[in-house]
Amino acid sequence: MAKSVALEIGEEGLREALNGLLKKLLAMGVVDALLVPLKVPAGNSVVQALVTQVDMLKDAYPLAPVMPVNSARIISSMTRLSSSEKKIGVVIRPCELRALVELVKLKQASTQNMLLIGIDCFGTMSVNEYDKFAQEHIPSTAGFLKLIGENSIVREACQVCEYFSPLTADITIGLIGMDLSKEILILANTAEGEEVLQALGMEGEADSGVSSRRDEAISQLSAEREKKRDEFFERTNAQVYGLEKLLTTLSLCIGCHNCRDVCPMCYCKECFIDSPTFEWGADKYLEWATKKGALRMPTDTLLFHLTRLQHMVTSCVGCGMCQEACPNDLPVFGLFRMVGSKVQKVFDYVPGRSVEDELPLVIYKERELEWLTNY
Amino acid sequence: MDNVEKDFEPVFVGFFCNWCTATASDVAGTSRMQYPVNVRPIRTMCSSSVDPLYVLRALLGGADGVMIGGCTPGDCHYVSGNLKERRRIVVLKTILNTLDLEDKRIWLRWISAAEGRKYANTMIEITGKLKAMGHNPIKDYWSI
């Protein structure tokens, strides 16, 4: 049973209250460093930063509604070779956390010596949108979140996300269903999380009414999101179902492979598509061109997207970073999310649900899927 | 049937495991069993060495179908390659099916080394099914 403690929000507001908590973690040595969103000194952008000095946290915006990079990629690049002896606290969104869980299972990241601080997520805006917005004014975090609630200014991926609450964090910053100007919930989900709360002197169980208010709000929002997701799948389906439609949609693809490069699940050092397997002499191209009279250059647009689906879609967490990276705004997020949900259902697999769930393409059962070879 | 293309001879790629289906094809040949010549066989060391990427490559390159031949469950030379391949092919078929891209042009079959007759019958069956399906529509687009 998770332990939950109420954190009162004082006059100074939500951001200060949370930053106070983060400062304490670092100052008391509960963690040696924090990976947390900071506002950059030049510009308005908020980016993930690895912070070792307490006073730098004055610029922390742990809830700023922007996600430039899926943090799972950052943590993977930090820990793939070796994790640190030092403790690193990580402020992380639910989709980032789910991607991280997948990367841990793929042995591409480690959460050893890491304190995972998950936040309830209200969604994030495109980097550009956020920047434009922040140039005008940076309202209080609570103000931001209210604005998000009232307008559809978050990314499409966030609008249809049903995993807005962290699944596997040590500590959860519970915001959903809370009066953000009064109090929020800090939940300890693991033994380590409980120890940390104790070390911070956060004792006493939150009023059960407050906890159940969050739970109710979560299930209500889940239902809303699932409905939105299904409507979104219908719209996506209309764009990509059938060869003609899929090719029409992919006709805008310029083959930059940005969608792969930002994808937390595309971790290969050298993508198969970039390997010598795909290097050909001019005569080979001419041979292909001769078959149909013409050959689209660069080649293999459809092959690239279908192969990417095959290789990562069992683990697609629907963070939508691919969509952000697409220069021509192809509905790649919808394509991946929709196909992903179908494939994941076959194996009853929810990416990022637990490190215990084994990856569908790593395990097998002797007696399963026999319809495939029965005839 | 009006929609059957006249004189259409489909071409399909066969990825055959060295330890079973490839040997079964030899058995069929040395036993002088008759079967259609529409298959283009490729010998692989295990059905699981067939990354679905190769299946896609064949289909997008204009093959009308793809068959992967592996060992009967329990008989894999490498213990469990065939069962891992089965999951991959299910993923591939689910992806294609979700996008209405004719996943029925892909077959995974278990044919052990001694089953020359089963091999020949499978070739007959797949050729017949592909003839009924007609040519792979991907061939109609140069812009893939």
Short mmCIF file of C-alpha atoms in Angstrom, two decimals:
data_model
loop_
_atom_site.label_atom_id
_atom_site.label_comp_id
_atom_site.label_asym_id
_atom_site.label_seq_id
_atom_site.Cartn_x
_atom_site.Cartn_y
_atom_site.Cartn_z
CA MET A 1 0.00 0.00 0.00
CA ALA A 2 1.38 3.31 -1.04
CA LYS A 3 2.01 5.90 1.61
CA SER A 4 0.73 9.32 0.76
CA VAL A 5 1.51 12.62 2.40
CA ALA A 6 -0.15 15.93 1.67
CA LEU A 7 2.13 18.79 0.70
CA GLU A 8 0.64 22.16 1.50
CA ILE A 9 1.03 24.86 -1.09
CA GLY A 10 1.82 28.15 0.54
CA GLU A 11 1.51 31.72 -0.69
CA GLU A 12 4.47 31.27 -3.03
CA GLY A 13 2.68 28.70 -5.15
CA LEU A 14 3.03 25.22 -6.54
CA ARG A 15 6.38 25.56 -8.28
CA GLU A 16 8.08 26.94 -5.18
CA ALA A 17 6.58 24.24 -3.00
CA LEU A 18 7.85 21.51 -5.30
CA ASN A 19 11.21 23.18 -5.75
CA GLY A 20 11.47 23.38 -1.98
CA LEU A 21 11.10 19.63 -1.87
CA LEU A 22 13.71 19.12 -4.59
CA LYS A 23 16.11 21.51 -2.86
CA LYS A 24 15.74 19.54 0.35
CA LEU A 25 16.49 16.28 -1.46
CA LEU A 26 19.72 17.69 -2.83
CA ALA A 27 20.76 19.74 0.21
CA MET A 28 20.24 16.86 2.62
CA GLY A 29 22.19 14.52 0.39
CA VAL A 30 19.25 12.19 -0.16
CA VAL A 31 20.32 12.45 -3.79
CA ASP A 32 23.67 13.63 -5.17
CA ALA A 33 22.19 15.04 -8.34
CA LEU A 34 18.82 15.71 -9.88
CA LEU A 35 17.71 15.38 -13.46
CA VAL A 36 14.99 17.98 -13.64
CA PRO A 37 13.61 20.52 -16.12
CA LEU A 38 15.35 23.91 -15.73
CA LYS A 39 14.76 27.16 -17.54
CA VAL A 40 17.84 27.92 -19.59
CA PRO A 41 19.82 31.10 -18.73
CA ALA A 42 19.60 32.39 -22.32
CA GLY A 43 16.07 32.05 -23.65
CA ASN A 44 12.79 30.80 -22.28
CA SER A 45 13.16 27.13 -23.06
CA VAL A 46 12.84 24.62 -20.30
CA VAL A 47 15.12 21.62 -20.79
CA GLN A 48 16.14 18.59 -18.81
CA ALA A 49 19.28 19.36 -16.81
CA LEU A 50 21.47 17.36 -14.49
CA VAL A 51 21.75 19.53 -11.40
CA THR A 52 24.33 19.12 -8.67
CA GLN A 53 24.14 22.54 -6.96
CA VAL A 54 21.16 23.39 -4.81
CA ASP A 55 20.97 27.05 -5.85
CA MET A 56 20.55 26.08 -9.50
CA LEU A 57 17.15 24.73 -8.56
CA LYS A 58 15.80 28.28 -8.38
CA ASP A 59 15.32 27.87 -12.15
CA ALA A 60 13.67 24.47 -11.88
CA TYR A 61 10.32 24.13 -13.61
CA PRO A 62 9.49 20.52 -12.87
CA LEU A 63 5.95 20.92 -14.18
CA ALA A 64 6.58 23.16 -17.19
CA PRO A 65 4.34 21.73 -19.91
CA VAL A 66 7.08 20.96 -22.38
CA MET A 67 9.12 17.84 -23.14
CA PRO A 68 11.93 18.58 -25.61
CA VAL A 69 13.37 15.06 -25.44
CA ASN A 70 11.96 11.89 -23.94
CA SER A 71 14.07 11.59 -20.78
CA ALA A 72 14.33 7.83 -21.23
CA ARG A 73 16.76 8.57 -24.05
CA ILE A 74 18.77 10.84 -21.76
CA ILE A 75 18.90 8.27 -18.98
CA SER A 76 19.84 5.58 -21.46
CA SER A 77 22.78 7.58 -22.75
CA MET A 78 23.85 8.28 -19.15
CA THR A 79 23.60 4.74 -17.85
CA ARG A 80 24.03 2.39 -20.78
CA LEU A 81 27.72 1.89 -20.09
CA SER A 82 27.55 2.04 -16.33
CA SER A 83 25.35 3.46 -13.63
CA SER A 84 26.80 5.75 -10.99
CA GLU A 85 27.66 4.91 -7.41
CA LYS A 86 26.03 8.23 -6.61
CA LYS A 87 22.34 8.67 -6.23
CA ILE A 88 20.53 10.48 -9.00
CA GLY A 89 17.01 11.73 -8.55
CA VAL A 90 15.00 11.93 -11.74
CA VAL A 91 11.90 14.03 -12.22
CA ILE A 92 10.10 12.19 -14.93
CA ARG A 93 6.80 12.16 -16.83
CA PRO A 94 4.71 9.00 -17.08
CA CYS A 95 5.49 8.35 -20.77
CA GLU A 96 9.18 8.91 -20.14
CA LEU A 97 9.07 6.50 -17.23
CA ARG A 98 7.30 3.86 -19.30
CA ALA A 99 9.90 4.23 -22.05
CA LEU A 100 12.62 3.94 -19.41
CA VAL A 101 11.12 0.69 -18.11
CA GLU A 102 11.18 -0.68 -21.65
CA LEU A 103 14.81 0.39 -22.12
CA VAL A 104 15.76 -1.25 -18.83
CA LYS A 105 14.24 -4.48 -20.08
CA LEU A 106 16.12 -4.07 -23.34
CA LYS A 107 19.31 -3.59 -21.29
CA GLN A 108 19.76 -0.10 -22.70
CA ALA A 109 19.41 1.78 -19.41
CA SER A 110 19.73 1.20 -15.72
CA THR A 111 17.73 2.63 -12.86
CA GLN A 112 20.26 1.45 -10.31
CA ASN A 113 20.95 4.17 -7.74
CA MET A 114 18.17 6.23 -9.18
CA LEU A 115 15.28 7.78 -7.34
CA LEU A 116 12.40 7.97 -9.76
CA ILE A 117 10.14 10.91 -9.03
CA GLY A 118 7.16 10.62 -11.34
CA ILE A 119 4.76 13.48 -11.88
CA ASP A 120 1.09 13.41 -12.76
CA CYS A 121 1.15 14.83 -16.25
CA PHE A 122 -1.33 17.29 -17.69
CA GLY A 123 0.29 17.08 -21.09
CA THR A 124 3.02 19.00 -22.82
CA MET A 125 3.16 21.52 -25.64
CA SER A 126 5.40 21.51 -28.68
CA VAL A 127 8.75 23.14 -27.95
CA ASN A 128 7.95 26.01 -30.32
CA GLU A 129 4.50 26.56 -28.93
CA TYR A 130 5.83 26.61 -25.41
CA ASP A 131 8.53 29.07 -26.33
CA LYS A 132 6.06 31.46 -27.98
CA PHE A 133 3.85 31.19 -24.97
CA ALA A 134 6.67 31.71 -22.50
CA GLN A 135 7.93 34.77 -24.37
CA GLU A 136 4.72 36.56 -23.55
CA HIS A 137 4.58 35.58 -19.95
CA ILE A 138 5.47 32.73 -17.71
CA PRO A 139 2.45 32.37 -15.48
CA SER A 140 2.52 30.40 -12.31
CA THR A 141 2.68 26.67 -12.79
CA ALA A 142 -0.83 26.28 -11.42
CA GLY A 143 -1.98 28.93 -13.89
CA PHE A 144 -0.35 27.01 -16.72
CA LEU A 145 -2.01 23.79 -15.73
CA LYS A 146 -5.38 25.51 -15.48
CA LEU A 147 -4.92 26.93 -18.96
CA ILE A 148 -4.07 23.48 -20.29
CA GLY A 149 -7.17 22.07 -18.72
CA GLU A 150 -9.34 24.67 -20.41
CA ASN A 151 -7.76 24.68 -23.86
CA SER A 152 -6.45 22.00 -26.15
CA ILE A 153 -3.02 23.51 -26.32
CA VAL A 154 -1.15 20.34 -25.50
CA ARG A 155 0.17 17.99 -28.14
CA GLU A 156 -2.24 15.56 -29.75
CA ALA A 157 -0.29 12.66 -28.22
CA CYS A 158 -1.05 14.08 -24.77
CA GLN A 159 -4.71 14.72 -25.51
CA VAL A 160 -5.26 11.01 -26.15
CA CYS A 161 -2.92 9.70 -23.45
CA GLU A 162 -4.50 7.44 -20.85
CA TYR A 163 -1.28 6.91 -18.88
CA PHE A 164 -1.05 10.40 -17.38
CA SER A 165 -0.16 9.07 -13.97
CA PRO A 166 3.22 7.36 -13.37
CA LEU A 167 3.04 3.57 -13.16
CA THR A 168 6.34 2.62 -11.57
CA ALA A 169 7.84 5.65 -9.79
CA ASP A 170 9.42 5.50 -6.33
CA ILE A 171 7.69 8.76 -5.51
CA THR A 172 4.71 10.21 -7.31
CA ILE A 173 3.89 13.89 -7.31
CA GLY A 174 0.11 13.58 -7.26
CA LEU A 175 -1.60 16.54 -8.92
CA ILE A 176 -4.68 15.16 -10.57
CA GLY A 177 -7.88 16.05 -8.78
CA MET A 178 -6.00 18.30 -6.36
CA ASP A 179 -6.63 21.96 -5.66
CA LEU A 180 -3.23 23.07 -6.88
CA SER A 181 -3.32 26.30 -4.94
CA LYS A 182 -3.89 24.47 -1.66
CA GLU A 183 -2.30 21.07 -1.47
CA ILE A 184 -0.93 18.20 -3.54
CA LEU A 185 -0.15 14.60 -2.71
CA ILE A 186 3.29 13.09 -2.43
CA LEU A 187 3.02 9.32 -2.73
CA ALA A 188 5.68 6.78 -1.85
CA ASN A 189 5.15 3.68 -3.95
CA THR A 190 8.25 1.71 -3.01
CA ALA A 191 10.22 1.03 0.16
CA GLU A 192 12.85 3.42 -1.14
CA GLY A 193 10.26 6.07 -1.71
CA GLU A 194 9.04 5.68 1.87
CA GLU A 195 12.57 6.01 3.21
CA VAL A 196 13.01 9.21 1.25
CA LEU A 197 9.80 10.71 2.61
CA GLN A 198 10.95 9.78 6.08
CA ALA A 199 14.33 11.38 5.50
CA LEU A 200 12.54 14.53 4.37
CA GLY A 201 10.55 14.49 7.56
CA MET A 202 7.30 14.05 5.69
CA GLU A 203 5.36 12.06 8.20
CA GLY A 204 1.72 11.37 8.69
CA GLU A 205 -0.74 9.92 6.28
CA ALA A 206 -2.73 12.27 4.06
CA ASP A 207 -6.42 12.54 4.73
CA SER A 208 -8.08 9.60 3.00
CA GLY A 209 -10.55 12.01 1.42
CA VAL A 210 -7.71 13.71 -0.42
CA SER A 211 -6.31 10.42 -1.72
CA SER A 212 -9.65 9.17 -2.89
CA ARG A 213 -10.32 12.50 -4.59
CA ARG A 214 -7.22 11.90 -6.70
CA ASP A 215 -8.20 8.30 -7.44
CA GLU A 216 -11.66 9.38 -8.55
CA ALA A 217 -10.28 12.14 -10.74
CA ILE A 218 -7.85 9.67 -12.31
CA SER A 219 -10.52 7.15 -13.22
CA GLN A 220 -12.74 9.90 -14.60
CA LEU A 221 -9.92 11.33 -16.70
CA SER A 222 -8.95 7.81 -17.84
CA ALA A 223 -12.42 7.23 -19.19
CA GLU A 224 -12.39 10.58 -21.00
CA ARG A 225 -8.99 9.90 -22.49
CA GLU A 226 -9.88 6.40 -23.63
CA LYS A 227 -12.84 7.82 -25.46
CA LYS A 228 -10.68 10.50 -27.06
CA ARG A 229 -8.08 7.89 -27.94
CA ASP A 230 -10.61 5.71 -29.71
CA GLU A 231 -11.94 8.69 -31.67
CA PHE A 232 -8.37 9.55 -32.56
CA PHE A 233 -7.75 6.00 -33.79
CA GLU A 234 -10.78 6.32 -36.02
CA ARG A 235 -9.43 9.53 -37.53
CA THR A 236 -6.00 7.95 -37.98
CA ASN A 237 -7.53 4.87 -39.51
CA ALA A 238 -9.25 7.02 -42.11
CA GLN A 239 -5.84 8.39 -43.05
CA VAL A 240 -3.82 5.19 -43.27
CA TYR A 241 -6.10 2.19 -43.77
CA GLY A 242 -5.41 0.65 -47.16
CA LEU A 243 -2.43 0.83 -49.48
CA GLU A 244 -3.68 3.84 -51.43
CA LYS A 245 -4.35 5.91 -48.30
CA LEU A 246 -1.17 4.84 -46.55
CA LEU A 247 0.90 5.75 -49.60
CA THR A 248 -0.92 9.07 -49.90
CA THR A 249 -0.04 9.83 -46.28
CA LEU A 250 3.55 8.68 -46.68
CA SER A 251 3.96 10.60 -49.93
CA LEU A 252 4.96 13.59 -47.80
CA CYS A 253 7.80 11.66 -46.14
CA ILE A 254 11.22 12.93 -47.13
CA GLY A 255 13.10 10.06 -45.52
CA CYS A 256 14.89 12.17 -42.92
CA HIS A 257 14.39 9.41 -40.31
CA ASN A 258 13.91 12.03 -37.58
CA CYS A 259 11.01 10.00 -36.19
CA ARG A 260 13.42 7.17 -35.55
CA ASP A 261 16.17 9.38 -34.17
CA VAL A 262 14.00 10.87 -31.44
CA CYS A 263 12.14 7.66 -30.62
CA PRO A 264 13.05 6.36 -27.17
CA MET A 265 12.54 2.80 -28.34
CA CYS A 266 14.83 3.09 -31.37
CA TYR A 267 18.00 2.53 -29.42
CA CYS A 268 20.15 0.66 -31.97
CA LYS A 269 23.59 2.20 -32.41
CA GLU A 270 23.37 1.47 -36.09
CA CYS A 271 19.91 1.14 -37.56
CA PHE A 272 19.48 -1.74 -39.97
CA ILE A 273 18.15 0.75 -42.49
CA ASP A 274 21.49 2.61 -42.39
CA SER A 275 23.53 -0.58 -42.58
CA PRO A 276 25.45 -1.90 -45.61
CA THR A 277 22.47 -4.22 -46.22
CA PHE A 278 20.86 -1.16 -47.76
CA GLU A 279 23.79 0.01 -49.84
CA TRP A 280 23.49 -0.71 -53.53
CA GLY A 281 25.27 0.10 -56.74
CA ALA A 282 23.67 2.21 -59.45
CA ASP A 283 22.81 -0.86 -61.52
CA LYS A 284 20.61 -2.23 -58.76
CA TYR A 285 18.61 1.01 -58.68
CA LEU A 286 18.32 0.90 -62.45
CA GLU A 287 17.07 -2.67 -62.25
CA TRP A 288 14.34 -1.66 -59.83
CA ALA A 289 13.46 1.41 -61.86
CA THR A 290 13.20 -0.70 -65.00
CA LYS A 291 10.65 -3.00 -63.37
CA LYS A 292 8.12 -0.24 -62.85
CA GLY A 293 9.42 2.39 -65.27
CA ALA A 294 10.25 4.72 -62.39
CA LEU A 295 11.57 4.43 -58.85
CA ARG A 296 10.95 6.85 -56.01
CA MET A 297 14.21 8.30 -54.71
CA PRO A 298 15.34 8.04 -52.02
CA THR A 299 13.96 4.50 -51.95
CA ASP A 300 12.19 2.44 -49.34
CA THR A 301 9.84 4.94 -47.71
CA LEU A 302 7.17 2.38 -46.90
CA LEU A 303 9.77 -0.25 -45.99
CA PHE A 304 11.32 2.12 -43.48
CA HIS A 305 8.08 2.86 -41.66
CA LEU A 306 6.86 -0.73 -41.65
CA THR A 307 10.23 -2.00 -40.46
CA ARG A 308 10.32 0.57 -37.71
CA LEU A 309 6.87 -0.56 -36.65
CA GLN A 310 8.01 -4.17 -36.63
CA HIS A 311 11.09 -3.43 -34.57
CA MET A 312 9.71 -1.15 -31.87
CA VAL A 313 5.94 -1.14 -31.87
CA THR A 314 5.54 -3.72 -29.10
CA SER A 315 7.24 -1.17 -26.83
CA CYS A 316 5.75 2.06 -28.23
CA VAL A 317 4.63 4.16 -25.27
CA GLY A 318 2.93 6.81 -27.38
CA CYS A 319 5.05 9.76 -26.23
CA GLY A 320 4.60 11.35 -29.66
CA MET A 321 8.16 12.60 -29.99
CA CYS A 322 8.14 11.21 -33.56
CA GLN A 323 5.32 13.57 -34.43
CA GLU A 324 7.26 16.53 -33.02
CA ALA A 325 10.30 15.66 -35.10
CA CYS A 326 8.49 15.20 -38.40
CA PRO A 327 9.27 18.18 -40.65
CA ASN A 328 6.17 17.60 -42.77
CA ASP A 329 3.73 16.79 -40.03
CA LEU A 330 2.93 13.28 -41.18
CA PRO A 331 0.60 11.58 -38.71
CA VAL A 332 3.38 9.24 -37.59
CA PHE A 333 2.28 9.34 -33.97
CA GLY A 334 -1.21 8.18 -34.88
CA LEU A 335 0.16 5.48 -37.16
CA PHE A 336 2.48 4.10 -34.49
CA ARG A 337 0.11 4.47 -31.57
CA MET A 338 -2.79 2.84 -33.42
CA VAL A 339 -0.80 -0.09 -34.77
CA GLY A 340 0.96 -0.39 -31.42
CA SER A 341 -2.29 -0.76 -29.53
CA LYS A 342 -3.33 -3.60 -31.86
CA VAL A 343 -0.03 -5.45 -31.59
CA GLN A 344 0.29 -4.94 -27.85
CA LYS A 345 -3.19 -6.33 -27.37
CA VAL A 346 -2.19 -9.60 -29.06
CA PHE A 347 0.28 -10.22 -26.26
CA ASP A 348 -1.73 -8.48 -23.55
CA TYR A 349 1.29 -6.25 -23.11
CA VAL A 350 1.36 -2.72 -21.79
CA PRO A 351 4.76 -1.17 -22.42
CA GLY A 352 6.20 0.30 -19.27
CA ARG A 353 3.67 -1.33 -16.97
CA SER A 354 6.31 -3.26 -15.08
CA VAL A 355 9.90 -4.41 -15.39
CA GLU A 356 8.57 -7.86 -14.54
CA ASP A 357 6.47 -8.16 -17.72
CA GLU A 358 8.75 -9.74 -20.26
CA LEU A 359 9.12 -8.23 -23.73
CA PRO A 360 6.76 -10.01 -26.14
CA LEU A 361 9.46 -10.66 -28.71
CA VAL A 362 11.92 -12.06 -26.20
CA ILE A 363 9.74 -14.79 -24.76
CA TYR A 364 7.48 -17.38 -26.32
CA LYS A 365 5.17 -20.18 -25.30
CA GLU A 366 5.25 -23.57 -26.88
CA ARG A 367 1.50 -23.68 -27.27
CA GLU A 368 0.21 -20.35 -28.50
CA LEU A 369 -0.76 -18.54 -31.69
CA GLU A 370 -1.37 -21.88 -33.32
CA TRP A 371 -3.89 -20.35 -35.71
CA LEU A 372 -0.92 -19.02 -37.62
CA THR A 373 0.39 -22.42 -38.71
CA ASN A 374 -2.90 -24.33 -38.70
CA TYR A 375 -4.64 -24.61 -42.01
CA MET B 1 -14.35 -16.24 -61.39
CA ASP B 2 -13.99 -12.89 -63.10
CA ASN B 3 -11.45 -11.46 -60.75
CA VAL B 4 -8.85 -14.17 -61.37
CA GLU B 5 -6.12 -12.80 -63.58
CA LYS B 6 -5.72 -14.85 -66.71
CA ASP B 7 -2.40 -16.64 -67.16
CA PHE B 8 -1.12 -15.08 -63.94
CA GLU B 9 1.90 -16.91 -62.59
CA PRO B 10 2.63 -15.67 -59.08
CA VAL B 11 6.16 -15.52 -57.72
CA PHE B 12 6.75 -16.02 -54.04
CA VAL B 13 9.87 -16.10 -51.89
CA GLY B 14 10.46 -19.06 -49.61
CA PHE B 15 12.73 -18.63 -46.62
CA PHE B 16 13.53 -22.22 -45.70
CA CYS B 17 15.23 -23.39 -42.56
CA ASN B 18 18.33 -25.42 -43.38
CA TRP B 19 17.41 -28.15 -40.90
CA CYS B 20 13.88 -28.85 -42.03
CA THR B 21 12.03 -27.21 -44.90
CA ALA B 22 15.13 -26.83 -47.11
CA THR B 23 15.86 -30.52 -46.64
CA ALA B 24 12.20 -31.35 -47.25
CA SER B 25 12.48 -29.55 -50.58
CA ASP B 26 15.40 -31.85 -51.42
CA VAL B 27 13.34 -34.87 -50.45
CA ALA B 28 10.52 -33.65 -52.69
CA GLY B 29 12.98 -33.14 -55.54
CA THR B 30 14.86 -36.44 -55.23
CA SER B 31 11.53 -38.27 -54.90
CA ARG B 32 10.47 -36.62 -58.18
CA MET B 33 7.35 -35.12 -56.66
CA GLN B 34 5.62 -32.65 -58.96
CA TYR B 35 4.93 -29.15 -57.68
CA PRO B 36 4.68 -25.71 -59.27
CA VAL B 37 7.85 -23.73 -59.85
CA ASN B 38 6.55 -20.42 -58.54
CA VAL B 39 8.67 -20.42 -55.39
CA ARG B 40 12.07 -18.70 -55.20
CA PRO B 41 13.74 -20.55 -52.33
CA ILE B 42 16.30 -19.00 -50.00
CA ARG B 43 18.01 -21.25 -47.49
CA THR B 44 18.47 -19.76 -44.02
CA MET B 45 20.07 -21.31 -40.98
CA CYS B 46 16.90 -21.02 -38.92
CA SER B 47 13.42 -19.62 -39.46
CA SER B 48 14.28 -17.13 -36.72
CA SER B 49 17.10 -15.70 -38.80
CA VAL B 50 14.40 -14.28 -41.05
CA ASP B 51 13.93 -10.76 -39.71
CA PRO B 52 10.44 -9.71 -40.83
CA LEU B 53 12.28 -6.89 -42.57
CA TYR B 54 13.28 -9.43 -45.24
CA VAL B 55 9.68 -10.51 -45.62
CA LEU B 56 8.69 -6.88 -46.10
CA ARG B 57 11.55 -6.33 -48.49
CA ALA B 58 10.36 -9.24 -50.64
CA LEU B 59 6.73 -8.10 -50.63
CA LEU B 60 7.53 -4.45 -51.30
CA GLY B 61 10.04 -5.52 -53.93
CA GLY B 62 7.22 -7.11 -55.86
CA ALA B 63 6.98 -10.71 -54.65
CA ASP B 64 3.36 -11.86 -54.64
CA GLY B 65 3.84 -13.78 -51.42
CA VAL B 66 6.33 -14.98 -48.84
CA MET B 67 6.52 -18.29 -47.07
CA ILE B 68 8.73 -19.02 -44.10
CA GLY B 69 9.40 -22.69 -43.43
CA GLY B 70 10.57 -23.77 -39.99
CA CYS B 71 10.83 -26.81 -37.79
CA THR B 72 7.87 -28.29 -35.95
CA PRO B 73 7.63 -26.89 -32.38
CA GLY B 74 10.03 -28.82 -30.19
CA ASP B 75 12.29 -29.75 -33.11
CA CYS B 76 14.18 -26.47 -33.62
CA HIS B 77 17.88 -27.12 -34.15
CA TYR B 78 18.51 -24.08 -31.97
CA VAL B 79 15.87 -25.04 -29.38
CA SER B 80 13.34 -22.23 -29.79
CA GLY B 81 14.09 -20.15 -32.89
CA ASN B 82 10.90 -21.24 -34.62
CA LEU B 83 8.75 -20.17 -31.67
CA LYS B 84 10.39 -16.75 -31.56
CA GLU B 85 9.84 -16.39 -35.29
CA ARG B 86 6.19 -17.25 -34.81
CA ARG B 87 5.74 -14.26 -32.50
CA ARG B 88 7.55 -11.97 -34.94
CA ILE B 89 5.40 -13.08 -37.83
CA VAL B 90 2.29 -12.53 -35.73
CA VAL B 91 3.51 -8.98 -35.06
CA LEU B 92 4.16 -8.46 -38.76
CA LYS B 93 0.79 -9.80 -39.77
CA THR B 94 -0.95 -7.69 -37.14
CA ILE B 95 0.80 -4.56 -38.40
CA LEU B 96 -0.12 -5.29 -42.01
CA ASN B 97 -3.65 -6.30 -41.11
CA THR B 98 -4.20 -3.09 -39.14
CA LEU B 99 -3.22 -1.16 -42.25
CA ASP B 100 -5.15 -3.42 -44.66
CA LEU B 101 -1.96 -4.45 -46.41
CA GLU B 102 -2.82 -8.06 -47.31
CA ASP B 103 -1.10 -9.99 -44.55
CA LYS B 104 -2.63 -13.11 -46.08
CA ARG B 105 0.25 -13.12 -48.55
CA ILE B 106 2.53 -14.32 -45.75
CA TRP B 107 2.67 -17.93 -44.58
CA LEU B 108 4.58 -19.54 -41.74
CA ARG B 109 4.66 -23.32 -42.04
CA TRP B 110 6.31 -26.08 -40.07
CA ILE B 111 7.68 -28.70 -42.47
CA SER B 112 10.14 -31.23 -41.06
CA ALA B 113 13.08 -32.61 -43.04
CA ALA B 114 11.34 -35.86 -43.96
CA GLU B 115 8.10 -34.26 -45.15
CA GLY B 116 8.78 -33.98 -48.87
CA ARG B 117 5.12 -34.58 -49.63
CA LYS B 118 4.01 -31.84 -47.24
CA TYR B 119 6.53 -29.50 -48.86
CA ALA B 120 5.22 -30.22 -52.36
CA ASN B 121 1.61 -29.86 -51.19
CA THR B 122 2.42 -26.56 -49.51
CA MET B 123 3.92 -25.23 -52.74
CA ILE B 124 0.78 -26.32 -54.61
CA GLU B 125 -1.46 -24.75 -51.98
CA ILE B 126 0.34 -21.39 -51.84
CA THR B 127 0.63 -21.11 -55.62
CA GLY B 128 -3.09 -21.80 -55.92
CA LYS B 129 -4.00 -19.26 -53.26
CA LEU B 130 -1.81 -16.58 -54.82
CA LYS B 131 -3.31 -17.23 -58.25
CA ALA B 132 -6.74 -16.65 -56.73
CA MET B 133 -5.56 -13.50 -54.96
CA GLY B 134 -4.02 -11.99 -58.05
CA HIS B 135 -0.84 -9.97 -58.23
CA ASN B 136 0.57 -8.03 -55.31
CA PRO B 137 -1.00 -4.53 -55.62
CA ILE B 138 2.21 -2.93 -54.38
CA LYS B 139 3.59 -3.61 -57.86
CA ASP B 140 1.22 -0.95 -59.19
CA TYR B 141 2.99 1.85 -57.34
CA TRP B 142 6.47 3.09 -58.11
CA SER B 143 6.28 5.58 -55.23
CA ILE B 144 6.60 3.19 -52.31
#
